[in-house]
PDB file of C-alpha atoms and ligand atoms in Angstrom:
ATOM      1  CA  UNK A   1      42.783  -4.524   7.936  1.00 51.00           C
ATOM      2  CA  UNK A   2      39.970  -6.638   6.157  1.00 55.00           C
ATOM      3  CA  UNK A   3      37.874  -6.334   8.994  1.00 53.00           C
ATOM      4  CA  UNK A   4      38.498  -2.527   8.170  1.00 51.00           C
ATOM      5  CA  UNK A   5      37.414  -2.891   4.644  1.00 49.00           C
ATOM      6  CA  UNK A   6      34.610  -4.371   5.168  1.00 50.00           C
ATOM      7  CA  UNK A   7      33.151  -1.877   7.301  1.00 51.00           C
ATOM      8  CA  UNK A   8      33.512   0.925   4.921  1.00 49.00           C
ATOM      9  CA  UNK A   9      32.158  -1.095   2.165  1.00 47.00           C
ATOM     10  CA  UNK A  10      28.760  -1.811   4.265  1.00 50.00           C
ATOM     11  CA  UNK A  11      29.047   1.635   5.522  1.00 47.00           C
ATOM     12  CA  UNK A  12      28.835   2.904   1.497  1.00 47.00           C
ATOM     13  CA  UNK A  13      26.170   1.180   1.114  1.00 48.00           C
ATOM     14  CA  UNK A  14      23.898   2.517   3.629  1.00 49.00           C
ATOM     15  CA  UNK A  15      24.508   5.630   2.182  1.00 51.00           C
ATOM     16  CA  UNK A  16      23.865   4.543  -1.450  1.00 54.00           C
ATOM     17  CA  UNK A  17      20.034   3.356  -0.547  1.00 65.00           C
ATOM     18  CA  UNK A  18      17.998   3.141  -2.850  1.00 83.00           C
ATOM     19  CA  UNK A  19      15.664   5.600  -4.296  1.00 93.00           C
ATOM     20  CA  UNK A  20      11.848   4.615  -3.990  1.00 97.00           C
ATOM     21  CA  UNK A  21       9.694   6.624  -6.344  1.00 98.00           C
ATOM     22  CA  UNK A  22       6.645   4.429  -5.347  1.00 98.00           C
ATOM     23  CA  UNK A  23       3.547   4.130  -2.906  1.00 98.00           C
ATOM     24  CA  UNK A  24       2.197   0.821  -2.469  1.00 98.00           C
ATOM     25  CA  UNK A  25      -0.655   0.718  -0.645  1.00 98.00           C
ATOM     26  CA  UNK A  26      -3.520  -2.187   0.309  1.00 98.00           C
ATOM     27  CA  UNK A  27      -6.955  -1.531   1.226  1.00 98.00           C
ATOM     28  CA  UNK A  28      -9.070  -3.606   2.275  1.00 98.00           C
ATOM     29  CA  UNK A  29     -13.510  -4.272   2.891  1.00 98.00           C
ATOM     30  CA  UNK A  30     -12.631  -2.922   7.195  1.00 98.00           C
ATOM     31  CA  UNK A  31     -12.223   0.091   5.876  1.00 98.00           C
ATOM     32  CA  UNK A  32      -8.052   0.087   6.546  1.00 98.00           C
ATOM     33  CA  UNK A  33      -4.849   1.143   4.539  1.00 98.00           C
ATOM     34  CA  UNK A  34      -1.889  -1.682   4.900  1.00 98.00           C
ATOM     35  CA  UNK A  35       0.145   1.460   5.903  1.00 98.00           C
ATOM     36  CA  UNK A  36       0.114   4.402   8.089  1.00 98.00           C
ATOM     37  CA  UNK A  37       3.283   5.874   6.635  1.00 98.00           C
ATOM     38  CA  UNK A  38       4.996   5.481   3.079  1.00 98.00           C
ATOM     39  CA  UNK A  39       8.507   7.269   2.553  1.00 98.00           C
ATOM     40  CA  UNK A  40       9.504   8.731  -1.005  1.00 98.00           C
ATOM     41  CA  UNK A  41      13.055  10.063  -2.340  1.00 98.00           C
ATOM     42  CA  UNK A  42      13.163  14.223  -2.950  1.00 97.00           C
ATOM     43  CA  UNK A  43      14.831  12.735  -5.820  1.00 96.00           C
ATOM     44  CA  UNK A  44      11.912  11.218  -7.513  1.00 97.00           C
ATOM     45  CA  UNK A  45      11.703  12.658 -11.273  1.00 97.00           C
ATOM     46  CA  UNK A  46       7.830  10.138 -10.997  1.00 98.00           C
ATOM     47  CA  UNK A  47       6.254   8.926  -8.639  1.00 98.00           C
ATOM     48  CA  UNK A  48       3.870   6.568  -8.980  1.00 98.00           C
ATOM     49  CA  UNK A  49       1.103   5.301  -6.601  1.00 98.00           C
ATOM     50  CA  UNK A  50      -0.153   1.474  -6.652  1.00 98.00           C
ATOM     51  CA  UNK A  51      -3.540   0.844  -4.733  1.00 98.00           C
ATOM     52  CA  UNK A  52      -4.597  -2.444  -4.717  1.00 98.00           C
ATOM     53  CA  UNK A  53      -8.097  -3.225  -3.200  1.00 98.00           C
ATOM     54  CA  UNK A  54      -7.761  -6.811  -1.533  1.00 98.00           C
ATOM     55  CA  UNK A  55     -11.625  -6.825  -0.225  1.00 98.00           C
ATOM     56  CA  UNK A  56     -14.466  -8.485  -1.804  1.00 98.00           C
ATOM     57  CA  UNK A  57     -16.720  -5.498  -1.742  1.00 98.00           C
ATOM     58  CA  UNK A  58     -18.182  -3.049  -4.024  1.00 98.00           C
ATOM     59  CA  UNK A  59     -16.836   0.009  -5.321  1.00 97.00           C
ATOM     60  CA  UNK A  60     -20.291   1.827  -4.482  1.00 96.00           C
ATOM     61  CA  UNK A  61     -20.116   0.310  -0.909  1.00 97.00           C
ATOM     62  CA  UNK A  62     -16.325   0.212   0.000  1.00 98.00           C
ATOM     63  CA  UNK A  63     -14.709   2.437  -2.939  1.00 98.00           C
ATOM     64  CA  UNK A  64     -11.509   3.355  -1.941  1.00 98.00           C
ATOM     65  CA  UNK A  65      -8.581   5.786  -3.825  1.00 98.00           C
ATOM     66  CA  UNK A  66      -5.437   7.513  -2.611  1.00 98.00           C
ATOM     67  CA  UNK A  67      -5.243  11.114  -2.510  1.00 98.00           C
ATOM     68  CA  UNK A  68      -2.414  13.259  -1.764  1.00 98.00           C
ATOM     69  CA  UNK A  69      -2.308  16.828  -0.226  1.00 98.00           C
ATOM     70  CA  UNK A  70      -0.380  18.525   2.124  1.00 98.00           C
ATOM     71  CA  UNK A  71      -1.457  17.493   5.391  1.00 98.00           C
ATOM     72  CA  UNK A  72      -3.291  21.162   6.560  1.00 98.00           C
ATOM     73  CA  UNK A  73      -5.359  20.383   3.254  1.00 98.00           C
ATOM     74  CA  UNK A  74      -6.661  16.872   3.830  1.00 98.00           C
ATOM     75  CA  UNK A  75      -9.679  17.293   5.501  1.00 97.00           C
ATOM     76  CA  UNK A  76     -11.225  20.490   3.699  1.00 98.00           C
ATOM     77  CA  UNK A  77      -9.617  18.004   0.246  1.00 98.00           C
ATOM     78  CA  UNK A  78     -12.016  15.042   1.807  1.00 98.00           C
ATOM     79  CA  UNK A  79     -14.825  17.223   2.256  1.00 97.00           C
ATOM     80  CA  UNK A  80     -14.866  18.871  -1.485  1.00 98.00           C
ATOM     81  CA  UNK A  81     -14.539  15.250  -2.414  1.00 98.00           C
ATOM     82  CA  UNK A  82     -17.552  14.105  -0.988  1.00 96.00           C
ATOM     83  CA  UNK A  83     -19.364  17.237  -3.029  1.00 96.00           C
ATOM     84  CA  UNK A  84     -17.845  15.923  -6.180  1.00 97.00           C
ATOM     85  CA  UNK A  85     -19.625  12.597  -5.888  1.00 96.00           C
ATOM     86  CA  UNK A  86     -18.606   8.902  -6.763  1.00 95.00           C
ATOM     87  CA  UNK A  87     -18.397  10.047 -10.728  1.00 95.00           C
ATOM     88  CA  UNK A  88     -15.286  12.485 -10.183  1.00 97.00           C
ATOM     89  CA  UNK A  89     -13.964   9.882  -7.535  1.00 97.00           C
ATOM     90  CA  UNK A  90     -15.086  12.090  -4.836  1.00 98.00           C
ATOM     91  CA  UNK A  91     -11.868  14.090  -6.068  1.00 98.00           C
ATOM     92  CA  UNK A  92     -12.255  17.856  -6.321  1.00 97.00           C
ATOM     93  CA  UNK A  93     -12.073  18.903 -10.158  1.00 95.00           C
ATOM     94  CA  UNK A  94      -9.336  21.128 -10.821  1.00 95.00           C
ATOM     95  CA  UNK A  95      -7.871  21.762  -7.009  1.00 97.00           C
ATOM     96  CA  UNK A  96      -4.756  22.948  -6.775  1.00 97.00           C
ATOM     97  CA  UNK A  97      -4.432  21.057  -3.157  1.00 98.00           C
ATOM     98  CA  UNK A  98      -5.034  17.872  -4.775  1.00 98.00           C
ATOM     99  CA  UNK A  99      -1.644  16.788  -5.462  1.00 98.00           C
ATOM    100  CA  UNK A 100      -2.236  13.524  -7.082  1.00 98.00           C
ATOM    101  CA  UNK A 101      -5.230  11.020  -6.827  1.00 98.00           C
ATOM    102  CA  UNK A 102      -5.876   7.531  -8.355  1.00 98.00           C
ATOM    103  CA  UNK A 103      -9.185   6.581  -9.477  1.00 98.00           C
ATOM    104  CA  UNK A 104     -11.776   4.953  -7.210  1.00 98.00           C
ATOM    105  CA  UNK A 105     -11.617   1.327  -7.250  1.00 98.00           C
ATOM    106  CA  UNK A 106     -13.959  -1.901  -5.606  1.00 98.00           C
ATOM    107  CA  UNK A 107     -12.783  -4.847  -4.112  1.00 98.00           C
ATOM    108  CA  UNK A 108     -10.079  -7.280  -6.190  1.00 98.00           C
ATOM    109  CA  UNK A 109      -9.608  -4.243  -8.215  1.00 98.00           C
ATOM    110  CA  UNK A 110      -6.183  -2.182  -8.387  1.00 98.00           C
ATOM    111  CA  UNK A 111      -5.383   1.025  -9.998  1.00 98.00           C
ATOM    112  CA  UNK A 112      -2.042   3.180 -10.334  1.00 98.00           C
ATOM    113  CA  UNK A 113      -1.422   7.140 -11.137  1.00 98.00           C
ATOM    114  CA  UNK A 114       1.793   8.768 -11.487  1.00 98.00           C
ATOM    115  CA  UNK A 115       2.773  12.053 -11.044  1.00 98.00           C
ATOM    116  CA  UNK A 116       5.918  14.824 -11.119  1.00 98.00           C
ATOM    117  CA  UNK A 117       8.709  14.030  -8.368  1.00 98.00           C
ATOM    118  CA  UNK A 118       8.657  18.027  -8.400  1.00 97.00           C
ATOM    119  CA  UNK A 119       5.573  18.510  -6.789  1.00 98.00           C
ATOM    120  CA  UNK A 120       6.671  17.595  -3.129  1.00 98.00           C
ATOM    121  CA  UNK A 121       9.722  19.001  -1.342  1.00 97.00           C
ATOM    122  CA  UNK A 122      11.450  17.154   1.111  1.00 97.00           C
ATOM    123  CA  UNK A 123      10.764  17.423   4.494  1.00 96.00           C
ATOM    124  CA  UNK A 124       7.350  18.730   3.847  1.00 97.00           C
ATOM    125  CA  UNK A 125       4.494  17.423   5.807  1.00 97.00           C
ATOM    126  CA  UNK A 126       1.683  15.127   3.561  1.00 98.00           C
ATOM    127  CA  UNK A 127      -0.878  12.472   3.885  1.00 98.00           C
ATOM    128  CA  UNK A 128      -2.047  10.166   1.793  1.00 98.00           C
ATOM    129  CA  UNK A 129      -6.154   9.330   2.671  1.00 98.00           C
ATOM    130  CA  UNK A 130      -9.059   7.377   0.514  1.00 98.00           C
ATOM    131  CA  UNK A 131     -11.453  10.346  -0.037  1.00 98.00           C
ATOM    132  CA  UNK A 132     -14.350   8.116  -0.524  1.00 98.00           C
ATOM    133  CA  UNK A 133     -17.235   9.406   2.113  1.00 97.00           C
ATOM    134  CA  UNK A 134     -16.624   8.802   6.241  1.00 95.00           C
ATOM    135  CA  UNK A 135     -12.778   7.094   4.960  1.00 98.00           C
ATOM    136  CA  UNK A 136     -10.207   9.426   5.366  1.00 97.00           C
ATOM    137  CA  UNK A 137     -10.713   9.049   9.541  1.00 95.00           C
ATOM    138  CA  UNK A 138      -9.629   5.816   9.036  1.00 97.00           C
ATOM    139  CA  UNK A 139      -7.932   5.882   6.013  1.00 98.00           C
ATOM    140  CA  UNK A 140      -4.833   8.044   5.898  1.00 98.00           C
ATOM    141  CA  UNK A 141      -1.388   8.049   6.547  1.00 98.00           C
ATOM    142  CA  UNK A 142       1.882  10.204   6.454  1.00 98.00           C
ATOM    143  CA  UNK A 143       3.620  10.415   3.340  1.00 98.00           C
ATOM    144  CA  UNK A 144       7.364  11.135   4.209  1.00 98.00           C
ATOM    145  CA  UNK A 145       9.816  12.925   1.651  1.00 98.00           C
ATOM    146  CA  UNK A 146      13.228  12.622   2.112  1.00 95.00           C
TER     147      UNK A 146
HETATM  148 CU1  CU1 B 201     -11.952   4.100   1.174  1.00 77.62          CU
END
C-alpha cells in the first residue's frame, strides 16, 4: 500500500514539470553555442533569452547574438542580417521572420531580450542561430516548444 502511494506521488510529479520560459545559451571565441537544442513551455506568457559570451574576444571579431525564426527562415534571416551590418546587430530591421533577437555582444559580455510566449506554437519547428557573418553554420540549434 505505501509502496503504492509513493508511486503515484512521483508519478504526479512528472506530470507537474516545470514550466521553462527561458533560453540560456553560452558562446564562446571557437565560434560554438553550449547547446544544440533548448526546449520552451507553449505555456510561456515571456520568454526570455540569456546569452552569455564566455570568450575573450571582440565583439567586431567574434560578435555573437541569438536570433529566432522559424527554421525555413533562418538562412534567408542570416543573410538579410549580414546586409544590415554590425550597427543593427546584423538583425534585419523590421522583419516579420525575426521572431526575437538579442543584441550583439563581445567576449565576457552577456545580454538578455524577452519576448511574447504567443509568438511560437507548440510543436512548431525553430532555430535559434548567432547571425553575426559566416556563424549561423556553426552556430544554431533547435528550439523545441512543447
Ligand atoms: Cu556568433
Amino acid at each position: 500500500m505505501r509502496a503504492a502511494l509513493l508511486f503515484l506521488g512521483f508519478a504526479a510529479a512528472g506530470m507537474a514539470h516545470a514550466e521553462n520560459c527561458s533560453i540560456d545559451i553560452k558562446g564562446d571565441d571557437a565560434m560554438k553555442f553550449d547547446k544544440a537544442e533548448v526546449t520552451v513551455s507553449a505555456s510561456c506568457k515571456k520568454i526570455t533569452i540569456n546569452l552569455a559570451h564566455t570568450g575573450k574576444m571582440p565583439v567586431a571579431a567574434m560578435g555573437h547574438n541569438v536570433v529566432i525564426t522559424a527554421a525555413d527562415d533562418m538562412q534567408a534571416v542570416a543573410t538579410a542580417g549580414m546586409s544590415a551590418g554590425v550597427a543593427a546587430n546584423y538583425v534585419p530591421a523590421d522583419d516579420k521572420r525575426v521572431i526575437a533577437h538579442t543584441s550583439l555582444v563581445g567576449g565576457g559580455a552577456s545580454t538578455s531580450a524577452t519576448f511574447a510566449g504567443s509568438l511560437l506554437k507548440a510543436g512548431g519547428n525553430y532555430e535559434f542561430f548567432c547571425s553575426f557573418p559566416g556563424h549561423y553554420a556553426l552556430m544554431k540549434g533547435k528550439l523545441v516548444v512543447q
